[in-house]
PDB file of C-alpha atoms in Angstrom:
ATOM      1  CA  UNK V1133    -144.956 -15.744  90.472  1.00  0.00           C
ATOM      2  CA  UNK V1134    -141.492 -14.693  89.145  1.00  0.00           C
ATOM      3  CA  UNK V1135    -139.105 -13.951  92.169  1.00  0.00           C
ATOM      4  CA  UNK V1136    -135.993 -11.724  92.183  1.00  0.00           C
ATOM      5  CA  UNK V1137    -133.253 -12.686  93.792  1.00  0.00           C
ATOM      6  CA  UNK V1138    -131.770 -10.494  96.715  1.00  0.00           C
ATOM      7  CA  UNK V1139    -128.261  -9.820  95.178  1.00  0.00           C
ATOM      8  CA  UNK V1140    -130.326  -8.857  91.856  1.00  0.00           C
ATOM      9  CA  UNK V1141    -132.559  -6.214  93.594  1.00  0.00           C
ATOM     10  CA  UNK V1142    -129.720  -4.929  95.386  1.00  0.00           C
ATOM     11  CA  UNK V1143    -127.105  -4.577  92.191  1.00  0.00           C
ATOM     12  CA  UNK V1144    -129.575  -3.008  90.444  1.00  0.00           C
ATOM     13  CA  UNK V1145    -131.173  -0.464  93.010  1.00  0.00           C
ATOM     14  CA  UNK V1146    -127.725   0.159  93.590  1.00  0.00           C
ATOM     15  CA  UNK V1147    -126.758   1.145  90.639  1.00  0.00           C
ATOM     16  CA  UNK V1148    -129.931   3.091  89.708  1.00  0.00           C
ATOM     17  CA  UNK V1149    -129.731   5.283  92.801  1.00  0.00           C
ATOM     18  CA  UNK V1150    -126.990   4.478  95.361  1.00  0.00           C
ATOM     19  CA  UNK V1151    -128.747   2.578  97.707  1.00  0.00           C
ATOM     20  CA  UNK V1152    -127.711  -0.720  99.303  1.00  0.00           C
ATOM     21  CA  UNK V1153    -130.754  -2.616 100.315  1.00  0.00           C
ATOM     22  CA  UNK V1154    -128.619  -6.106 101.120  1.00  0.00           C
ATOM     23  CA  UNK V1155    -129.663  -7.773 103.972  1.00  0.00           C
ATOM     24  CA  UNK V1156    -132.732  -5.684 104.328  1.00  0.00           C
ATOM     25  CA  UNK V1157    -134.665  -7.279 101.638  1.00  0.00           C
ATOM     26  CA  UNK V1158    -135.710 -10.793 101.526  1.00  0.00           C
ATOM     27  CA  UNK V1159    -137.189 -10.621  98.236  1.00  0.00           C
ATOM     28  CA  UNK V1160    -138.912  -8.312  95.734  1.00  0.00           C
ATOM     29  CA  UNK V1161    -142.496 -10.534  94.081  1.00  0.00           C
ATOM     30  CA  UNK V1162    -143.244  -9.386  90.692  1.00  0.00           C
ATOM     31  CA  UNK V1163    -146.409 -10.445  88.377  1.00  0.00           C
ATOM     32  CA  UNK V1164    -148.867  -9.532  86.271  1.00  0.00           C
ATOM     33  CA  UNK V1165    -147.423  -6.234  86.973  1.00  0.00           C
ATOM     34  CA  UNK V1166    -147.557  -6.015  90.567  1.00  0.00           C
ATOM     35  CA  UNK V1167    -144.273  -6.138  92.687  1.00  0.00           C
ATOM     36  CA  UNK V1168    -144.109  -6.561  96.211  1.00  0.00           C
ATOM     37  CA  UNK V1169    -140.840  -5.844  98.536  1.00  0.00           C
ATOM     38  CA  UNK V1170    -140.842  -8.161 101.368  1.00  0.00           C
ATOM     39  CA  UNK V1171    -138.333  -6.780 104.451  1.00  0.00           C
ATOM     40  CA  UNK V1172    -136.718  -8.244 107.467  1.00  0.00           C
ATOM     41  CA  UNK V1173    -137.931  -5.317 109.261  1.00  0.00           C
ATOM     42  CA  UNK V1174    -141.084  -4.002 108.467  1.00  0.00           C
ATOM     43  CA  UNK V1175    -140.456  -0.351 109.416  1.00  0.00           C
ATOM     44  CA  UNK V1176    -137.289  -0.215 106.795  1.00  0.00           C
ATOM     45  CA  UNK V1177    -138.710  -0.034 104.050  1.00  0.00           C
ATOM     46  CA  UNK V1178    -140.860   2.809 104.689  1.00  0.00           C
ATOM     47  CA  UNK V1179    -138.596   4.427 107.013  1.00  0.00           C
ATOM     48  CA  UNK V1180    -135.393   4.429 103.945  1.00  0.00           C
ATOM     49  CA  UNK V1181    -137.719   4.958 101.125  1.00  0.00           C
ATOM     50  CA  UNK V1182    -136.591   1.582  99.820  1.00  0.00           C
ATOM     51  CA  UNK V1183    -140.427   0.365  99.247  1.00  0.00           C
ATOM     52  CA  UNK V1184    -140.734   3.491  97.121  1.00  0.00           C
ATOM     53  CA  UNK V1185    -138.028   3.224  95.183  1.00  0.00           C
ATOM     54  CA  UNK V1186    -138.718  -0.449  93.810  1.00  0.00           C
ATOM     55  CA  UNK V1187    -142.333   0.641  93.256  1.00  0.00           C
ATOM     56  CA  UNK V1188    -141.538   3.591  91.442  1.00  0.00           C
ATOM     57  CA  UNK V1189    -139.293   1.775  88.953  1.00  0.00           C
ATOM     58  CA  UNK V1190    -141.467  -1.257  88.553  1.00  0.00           C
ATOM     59  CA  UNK V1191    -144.406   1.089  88.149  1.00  0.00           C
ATOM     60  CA  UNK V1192    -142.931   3.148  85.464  1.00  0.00           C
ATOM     61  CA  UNK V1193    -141.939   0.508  83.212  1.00  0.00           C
ATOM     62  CA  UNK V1194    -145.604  -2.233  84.113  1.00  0.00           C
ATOM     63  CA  UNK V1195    -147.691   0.459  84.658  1.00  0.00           C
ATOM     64  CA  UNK V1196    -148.749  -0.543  87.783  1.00  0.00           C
ATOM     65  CA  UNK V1197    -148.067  -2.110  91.017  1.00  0.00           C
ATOM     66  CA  UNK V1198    -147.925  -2.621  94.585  1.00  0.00           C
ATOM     67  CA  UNK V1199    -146.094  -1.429  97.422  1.00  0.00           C
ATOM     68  CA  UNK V1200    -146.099  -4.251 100.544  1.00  0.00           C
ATOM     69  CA  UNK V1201    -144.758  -4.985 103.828  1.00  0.00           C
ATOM     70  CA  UNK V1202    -144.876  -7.473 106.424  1.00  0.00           C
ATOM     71  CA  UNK V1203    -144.049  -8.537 109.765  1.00  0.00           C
ATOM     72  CA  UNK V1204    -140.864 -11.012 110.347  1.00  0.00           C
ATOM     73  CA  UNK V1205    -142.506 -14.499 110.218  1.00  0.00           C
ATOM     74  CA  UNK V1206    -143.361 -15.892 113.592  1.00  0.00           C
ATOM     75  CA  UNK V1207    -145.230 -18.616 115.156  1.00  0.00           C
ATOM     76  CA  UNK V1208    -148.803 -18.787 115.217  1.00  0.00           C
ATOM     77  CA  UNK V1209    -150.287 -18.013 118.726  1.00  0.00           C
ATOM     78  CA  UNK V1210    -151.118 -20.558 120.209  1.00  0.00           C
ATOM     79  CA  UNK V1211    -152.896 -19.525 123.814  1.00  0.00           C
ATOM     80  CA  UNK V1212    -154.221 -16.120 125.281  1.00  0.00           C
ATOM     81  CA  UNK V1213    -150.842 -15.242 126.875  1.00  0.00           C
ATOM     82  CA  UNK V1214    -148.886 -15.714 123.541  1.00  0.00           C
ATOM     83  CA  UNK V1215    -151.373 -13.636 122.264  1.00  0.00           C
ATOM     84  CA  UNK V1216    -151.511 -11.127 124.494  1.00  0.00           C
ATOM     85  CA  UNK V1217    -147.550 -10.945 124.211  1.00  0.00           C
ATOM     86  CA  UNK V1218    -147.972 -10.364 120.365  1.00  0.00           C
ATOM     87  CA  UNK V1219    -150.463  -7.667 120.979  1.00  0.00           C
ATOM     88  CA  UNK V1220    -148.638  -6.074 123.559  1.00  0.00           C
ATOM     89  CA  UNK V1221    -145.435  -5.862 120.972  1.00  0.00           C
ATOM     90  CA  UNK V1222    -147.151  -4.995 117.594  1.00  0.00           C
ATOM     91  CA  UNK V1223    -150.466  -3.864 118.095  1.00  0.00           C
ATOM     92  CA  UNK V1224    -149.094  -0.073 118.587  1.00  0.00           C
ATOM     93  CA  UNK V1225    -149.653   0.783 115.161  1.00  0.00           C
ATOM     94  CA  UNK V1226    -152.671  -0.088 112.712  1.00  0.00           C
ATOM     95  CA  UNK V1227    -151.113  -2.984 110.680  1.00  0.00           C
ATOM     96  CA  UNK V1228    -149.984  -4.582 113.961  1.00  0.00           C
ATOM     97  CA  UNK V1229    -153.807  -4.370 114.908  1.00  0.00           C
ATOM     98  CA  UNK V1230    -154.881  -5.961 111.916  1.00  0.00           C
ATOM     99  CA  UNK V1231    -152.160  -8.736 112.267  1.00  0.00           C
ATOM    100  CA  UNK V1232    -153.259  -9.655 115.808  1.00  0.00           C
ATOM    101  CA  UNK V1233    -156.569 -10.186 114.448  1.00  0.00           C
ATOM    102  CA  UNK V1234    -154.975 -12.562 111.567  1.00  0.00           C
ATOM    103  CA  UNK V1235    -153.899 -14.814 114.591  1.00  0.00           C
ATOM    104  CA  UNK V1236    -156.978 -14.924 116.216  1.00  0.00           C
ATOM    105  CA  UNK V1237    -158.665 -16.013 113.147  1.00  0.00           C
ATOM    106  CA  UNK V1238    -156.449 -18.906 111.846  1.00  0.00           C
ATOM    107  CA  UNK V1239    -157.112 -19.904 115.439  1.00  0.00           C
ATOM    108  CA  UNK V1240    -160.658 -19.715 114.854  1.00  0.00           C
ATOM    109  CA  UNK V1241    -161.256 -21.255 111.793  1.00  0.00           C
ATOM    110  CA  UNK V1242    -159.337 -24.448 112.684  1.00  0.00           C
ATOM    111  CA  UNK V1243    -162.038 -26.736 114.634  1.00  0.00           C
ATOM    112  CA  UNK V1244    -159.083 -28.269 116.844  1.00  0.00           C
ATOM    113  CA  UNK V1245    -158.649 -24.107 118.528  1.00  0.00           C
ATOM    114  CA  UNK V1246    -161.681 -22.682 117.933  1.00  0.00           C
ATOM    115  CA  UNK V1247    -162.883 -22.060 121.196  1.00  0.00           C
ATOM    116  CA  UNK V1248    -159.020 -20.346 121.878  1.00  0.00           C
ATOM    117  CA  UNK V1249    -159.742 -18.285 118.977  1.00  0.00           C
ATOM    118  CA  UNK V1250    -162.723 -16.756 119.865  1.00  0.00           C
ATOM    119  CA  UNK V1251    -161.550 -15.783 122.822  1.00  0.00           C
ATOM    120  CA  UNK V1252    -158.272 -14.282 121.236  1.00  0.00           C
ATOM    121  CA  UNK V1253    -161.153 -12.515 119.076  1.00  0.00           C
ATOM    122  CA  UNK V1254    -162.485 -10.642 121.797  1.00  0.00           C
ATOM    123  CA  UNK V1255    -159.024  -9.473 122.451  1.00  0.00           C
ATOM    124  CA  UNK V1256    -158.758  -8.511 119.111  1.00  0.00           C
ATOM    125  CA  UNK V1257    -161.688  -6.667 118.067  1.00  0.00           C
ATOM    126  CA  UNK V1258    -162.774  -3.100 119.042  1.00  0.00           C
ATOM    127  CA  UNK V1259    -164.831  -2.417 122.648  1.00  0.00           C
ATOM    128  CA  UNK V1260    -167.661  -0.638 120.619  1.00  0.00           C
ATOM    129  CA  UNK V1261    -168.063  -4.209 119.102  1.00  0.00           C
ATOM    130  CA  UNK V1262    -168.240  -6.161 122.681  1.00  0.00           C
ATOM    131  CA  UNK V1263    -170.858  -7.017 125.165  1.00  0.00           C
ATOM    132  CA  UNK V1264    -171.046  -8.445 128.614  1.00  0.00           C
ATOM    133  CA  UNK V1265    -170.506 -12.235 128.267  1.00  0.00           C
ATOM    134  CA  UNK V1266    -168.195 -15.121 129.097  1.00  0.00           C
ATOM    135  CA  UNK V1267    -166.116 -15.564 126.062  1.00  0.00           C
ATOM    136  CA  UNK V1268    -163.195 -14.231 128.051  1.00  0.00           C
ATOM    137  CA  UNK V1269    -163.158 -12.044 131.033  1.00  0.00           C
ATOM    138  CA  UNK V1270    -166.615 -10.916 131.143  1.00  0.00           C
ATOM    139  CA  UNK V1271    -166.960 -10.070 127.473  1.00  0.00           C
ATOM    140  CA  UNK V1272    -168.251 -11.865 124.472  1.00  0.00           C
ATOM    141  CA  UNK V1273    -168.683 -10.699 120.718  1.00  0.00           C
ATOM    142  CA  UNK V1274    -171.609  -8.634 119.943  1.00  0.00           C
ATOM    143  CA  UNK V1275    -174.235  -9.727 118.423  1.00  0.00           C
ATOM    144  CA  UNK V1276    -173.577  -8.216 114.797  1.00  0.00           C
ATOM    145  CA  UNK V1277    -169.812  -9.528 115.207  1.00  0.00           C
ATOM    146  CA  UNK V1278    -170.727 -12.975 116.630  1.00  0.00           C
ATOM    147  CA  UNK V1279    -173.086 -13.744 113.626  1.00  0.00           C
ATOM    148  CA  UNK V1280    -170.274 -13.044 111.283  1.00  0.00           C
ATOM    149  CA  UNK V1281    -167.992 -14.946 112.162  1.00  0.00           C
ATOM    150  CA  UNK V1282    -170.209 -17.610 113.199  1.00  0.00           C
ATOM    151  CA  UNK V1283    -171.393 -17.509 109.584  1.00  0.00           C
ATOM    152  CA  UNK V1284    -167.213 -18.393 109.174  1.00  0.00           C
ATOM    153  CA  UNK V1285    -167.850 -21.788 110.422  1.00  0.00           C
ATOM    154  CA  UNK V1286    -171.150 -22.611 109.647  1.00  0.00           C
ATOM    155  CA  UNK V1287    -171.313 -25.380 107.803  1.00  0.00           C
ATOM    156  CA  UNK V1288    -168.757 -27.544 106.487  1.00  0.00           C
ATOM    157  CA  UNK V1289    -168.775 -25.511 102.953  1.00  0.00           C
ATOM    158  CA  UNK V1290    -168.343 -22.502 104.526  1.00  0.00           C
ATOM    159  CA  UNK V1291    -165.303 -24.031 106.892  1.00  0.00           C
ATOM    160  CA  UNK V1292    -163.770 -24.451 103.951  1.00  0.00           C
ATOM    161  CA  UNK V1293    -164.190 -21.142 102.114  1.00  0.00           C
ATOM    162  CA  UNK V1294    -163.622 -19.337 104.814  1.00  0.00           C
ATOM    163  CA  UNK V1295    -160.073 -21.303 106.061  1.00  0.00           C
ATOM    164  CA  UNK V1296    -159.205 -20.666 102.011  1.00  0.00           C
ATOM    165  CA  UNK V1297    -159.743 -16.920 102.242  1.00  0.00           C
ATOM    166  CA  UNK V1298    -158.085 -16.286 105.885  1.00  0.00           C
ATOM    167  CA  UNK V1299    -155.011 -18.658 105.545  1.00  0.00           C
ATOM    168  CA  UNK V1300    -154.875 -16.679 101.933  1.00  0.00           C
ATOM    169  CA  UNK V1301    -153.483 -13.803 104.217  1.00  0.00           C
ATOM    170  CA  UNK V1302    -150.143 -15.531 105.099  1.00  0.00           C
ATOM    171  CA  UNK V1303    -147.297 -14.760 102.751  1.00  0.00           C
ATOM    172  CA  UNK V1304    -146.289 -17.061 100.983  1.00  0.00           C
ATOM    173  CA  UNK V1305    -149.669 -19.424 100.850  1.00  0.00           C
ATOM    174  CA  UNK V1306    -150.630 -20.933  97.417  1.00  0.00           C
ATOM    175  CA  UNK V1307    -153.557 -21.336  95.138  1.00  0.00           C
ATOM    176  CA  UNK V1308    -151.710 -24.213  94.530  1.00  0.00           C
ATOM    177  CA  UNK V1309    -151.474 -26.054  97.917  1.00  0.00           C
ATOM    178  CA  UNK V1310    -155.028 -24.857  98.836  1.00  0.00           C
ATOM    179  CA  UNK V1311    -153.472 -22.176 100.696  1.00  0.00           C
ATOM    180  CA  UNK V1312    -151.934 -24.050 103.662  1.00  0.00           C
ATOM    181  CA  UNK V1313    -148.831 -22.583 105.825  1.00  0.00           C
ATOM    182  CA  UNK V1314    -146.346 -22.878 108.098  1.00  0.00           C
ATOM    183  CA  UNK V1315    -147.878 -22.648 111.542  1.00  0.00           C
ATOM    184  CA  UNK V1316    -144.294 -21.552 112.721  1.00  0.00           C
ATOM    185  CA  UNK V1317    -144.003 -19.201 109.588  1.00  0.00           C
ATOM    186  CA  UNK V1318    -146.790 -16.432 109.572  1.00  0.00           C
ATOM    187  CA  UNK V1319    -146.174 -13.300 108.299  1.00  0.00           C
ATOM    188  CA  UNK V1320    -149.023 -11.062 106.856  1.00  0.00           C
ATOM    189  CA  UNK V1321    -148.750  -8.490 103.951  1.00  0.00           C
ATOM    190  CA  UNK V1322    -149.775  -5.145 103.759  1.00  0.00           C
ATOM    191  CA  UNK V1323    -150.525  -3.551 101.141  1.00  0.00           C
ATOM    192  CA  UNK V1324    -148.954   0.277 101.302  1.00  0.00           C
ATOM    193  CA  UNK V1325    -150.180   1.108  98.006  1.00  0.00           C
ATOM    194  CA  UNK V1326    -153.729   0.917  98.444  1.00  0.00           C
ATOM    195  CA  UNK V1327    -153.327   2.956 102.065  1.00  0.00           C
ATOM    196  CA  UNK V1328    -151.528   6.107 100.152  1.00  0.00           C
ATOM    197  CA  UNK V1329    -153.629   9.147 100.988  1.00  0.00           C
ATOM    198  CA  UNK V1330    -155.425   7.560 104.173  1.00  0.00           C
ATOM    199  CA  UNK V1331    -155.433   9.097 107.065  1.00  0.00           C
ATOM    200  CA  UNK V1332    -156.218   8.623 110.430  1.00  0.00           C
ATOM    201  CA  UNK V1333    -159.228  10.053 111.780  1.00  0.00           C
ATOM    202  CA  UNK V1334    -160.780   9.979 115.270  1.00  0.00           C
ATOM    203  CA  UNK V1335    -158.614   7.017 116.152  1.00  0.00           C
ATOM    204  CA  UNK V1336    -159.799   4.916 113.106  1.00  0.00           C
ATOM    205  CA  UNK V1337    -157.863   3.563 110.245  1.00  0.00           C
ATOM    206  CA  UNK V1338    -158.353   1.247 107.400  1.00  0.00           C
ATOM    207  CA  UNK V1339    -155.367  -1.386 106.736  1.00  0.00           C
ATOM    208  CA  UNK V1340    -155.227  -3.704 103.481  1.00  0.00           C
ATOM    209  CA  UNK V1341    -153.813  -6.836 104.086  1.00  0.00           C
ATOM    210  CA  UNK V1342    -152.853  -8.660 100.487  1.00  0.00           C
ATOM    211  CA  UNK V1343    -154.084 -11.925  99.729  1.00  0.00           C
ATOM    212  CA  UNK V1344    -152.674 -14.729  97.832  1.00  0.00           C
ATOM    213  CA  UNK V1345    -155.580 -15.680  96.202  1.00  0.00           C
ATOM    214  CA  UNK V1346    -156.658 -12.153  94.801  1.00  0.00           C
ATOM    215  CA  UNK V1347    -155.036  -9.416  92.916  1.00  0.00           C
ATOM    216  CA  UNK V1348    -157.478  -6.920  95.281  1.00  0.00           C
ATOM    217  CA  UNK V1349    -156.356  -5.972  98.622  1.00  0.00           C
ATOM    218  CA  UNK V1350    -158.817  -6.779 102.078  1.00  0.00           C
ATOM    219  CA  UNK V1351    -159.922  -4.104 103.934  1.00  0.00           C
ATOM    220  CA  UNK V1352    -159.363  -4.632 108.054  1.00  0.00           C
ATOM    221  CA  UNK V1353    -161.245  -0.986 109.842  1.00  0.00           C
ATOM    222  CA  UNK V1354    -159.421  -0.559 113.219  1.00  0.00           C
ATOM    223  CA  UNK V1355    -159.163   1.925 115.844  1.00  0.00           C
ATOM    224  CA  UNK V1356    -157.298   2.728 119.016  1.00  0.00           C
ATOM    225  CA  UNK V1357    -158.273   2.619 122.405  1.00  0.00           C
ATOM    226  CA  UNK V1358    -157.187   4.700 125.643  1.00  0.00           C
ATOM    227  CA  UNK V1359    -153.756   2.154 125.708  1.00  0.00           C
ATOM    228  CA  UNK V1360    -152.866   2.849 122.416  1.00  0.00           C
ATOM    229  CA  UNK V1361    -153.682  -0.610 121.103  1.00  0.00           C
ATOM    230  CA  UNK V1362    -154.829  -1.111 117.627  1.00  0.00           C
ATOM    231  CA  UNK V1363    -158.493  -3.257 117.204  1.00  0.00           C
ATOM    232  CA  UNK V1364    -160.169  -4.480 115.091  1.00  0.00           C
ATOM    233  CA  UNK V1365    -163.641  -2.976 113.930  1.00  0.00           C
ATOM    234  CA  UNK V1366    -164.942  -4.097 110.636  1.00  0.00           C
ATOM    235  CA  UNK V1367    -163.326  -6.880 108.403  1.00  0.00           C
ATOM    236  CA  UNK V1368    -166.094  -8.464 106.575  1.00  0.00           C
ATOM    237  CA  UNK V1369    -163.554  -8.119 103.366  1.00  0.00           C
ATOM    238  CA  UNK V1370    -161.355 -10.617 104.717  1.00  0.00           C
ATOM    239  CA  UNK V1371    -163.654 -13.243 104.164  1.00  0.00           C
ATOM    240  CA  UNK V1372    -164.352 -12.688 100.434  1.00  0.00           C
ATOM    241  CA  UNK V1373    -163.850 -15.767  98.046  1.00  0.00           C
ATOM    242  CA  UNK V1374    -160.274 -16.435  96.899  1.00  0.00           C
ATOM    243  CA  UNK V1375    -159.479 -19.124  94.110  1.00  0.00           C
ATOM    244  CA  UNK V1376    -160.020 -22.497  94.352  1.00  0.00           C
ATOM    245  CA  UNK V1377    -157.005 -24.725  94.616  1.00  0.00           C
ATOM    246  CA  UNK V1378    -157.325 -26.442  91.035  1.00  0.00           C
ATOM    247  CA  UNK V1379    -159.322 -29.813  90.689  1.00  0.00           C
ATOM    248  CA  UNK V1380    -156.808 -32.569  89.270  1.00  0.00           C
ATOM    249  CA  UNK V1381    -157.917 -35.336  87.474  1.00  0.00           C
ATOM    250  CA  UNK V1382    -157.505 -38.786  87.594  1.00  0.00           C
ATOM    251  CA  UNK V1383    -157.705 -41.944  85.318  1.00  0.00           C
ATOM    252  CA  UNK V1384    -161.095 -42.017  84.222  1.00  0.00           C
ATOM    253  CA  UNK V1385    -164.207 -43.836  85.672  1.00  0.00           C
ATOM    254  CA  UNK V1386    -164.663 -47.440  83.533  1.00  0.00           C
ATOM    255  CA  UNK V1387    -167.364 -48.607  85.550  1.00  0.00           C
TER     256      UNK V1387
END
């Protein structure tokens, strides 16, 4: 993937329309004609009309493309009360929802925090989706939910497929590297492009998170509750197959 450099982006949006984007973009991702604008601050882009701006001339000479955004990087959680914190902080809006959940689930698919991530899943995922229990504080994943992402870690196959497809969601993860990261550097794309036109309705939303080891976007269904906190409802997407890291061969058997 072909990166532009910031002073690049910035000379030439600059001198295609006046504005100076320097320091407010890290870096602008362009293949197979898709681009993605990556921001220090996540509301920026949107809020300046920067994101649209690099779309819109990326678009018109590719034919297509992507608009993204993403949270500052940050440390993986790593206990309830870090999570909660995170929550508490980005979890007002849908994307920050759907970025909470993110946490929980690197947690989760990583044998060594499992058990902290499913409790940081019940945080995480919608009340209509709960039932009594003693994952954490009296409630547990319902049935439906719990079988799903049970089905995550279900064998040691699907351990892997499924750690492949989730730790896909950090930026800057590669096919490569079999998609490992930073566990002090996670940041998590959205995909803007694929949410134009959606709107929210009865408290429900749909985010798309990108991946790096699709060109499609995964869906992540949440809704608000009475405190104005984004969770999760449905994200069955985020589990879909990503590629393989590639197979590299070695001298050849001469037994």
């Amino acid at each position: 993937m072909e990166r532009y450099a910031t002073g690049a982006v910035n000379e030439a949006l600059q001198k295609a329309t006046g504005v100076d984007v320097l320091g407010k973009v890290n870096e602008v991702r362009y293949s197979a004609g898709n681009v993605g604008l990556h921001v220090q601050d996540p509301l920026y882009a949107v809020h300046s009309g920067v994101d649209n701006l690099v779309h819109k001339t990326f678009h018109a000479s590719n034919g297509t493309g992507y608009k993204v955004r993403n949270t500052p990087a940050e440390k993986l959680v790593a206990s309830v009360e870090e999570f909660i914190a995170l929550r508490d902080r980005a979890a007002k809006t849908p994307y920050g929802g759907a970025v909470c959940l993110v946490h929980a689930l690197l947690n989760y698919i990583n044998p060594a925090t499992q058990s902290l991530g499913e409790q940081l899943l019940v945080l995480a995922i919608a009340e209509d989706q709960l039932v009594k229990g003693s994952t954490y504080k009296g409630y547990a994943l319902g049935e439906e939910m719990a079988s799903f992402v049970a089905e995550l870690v279900s064998d040691e196959d699907a351990t892997i497929a499924a750690r492949a497809a989730i730790q896909s969601l950090v930026v800057g993860t590669k096919q490569q590297e079999s998609y490992t990261y930073d566990a002090g550097k996670v940041a998590v794309a959205e995909d803007l492009t694929s949410e134009e036109g959606e709107d929210i309705k009865d408290g429900v939303f749909t985010v798309y998170l990108r991946s790096t080891g699709r060109d499609s976007s995964r869906a992540v269904t949440v809704a608000v509750n009475k405190n104005g906190v984004w969770k999760a409802r449905n994200f069955s997407g985020l589990s879909s197959s990503v590629e393989a890291a590639p197979i590299t061969l070695t001298a050849a058997d001469d037994l």
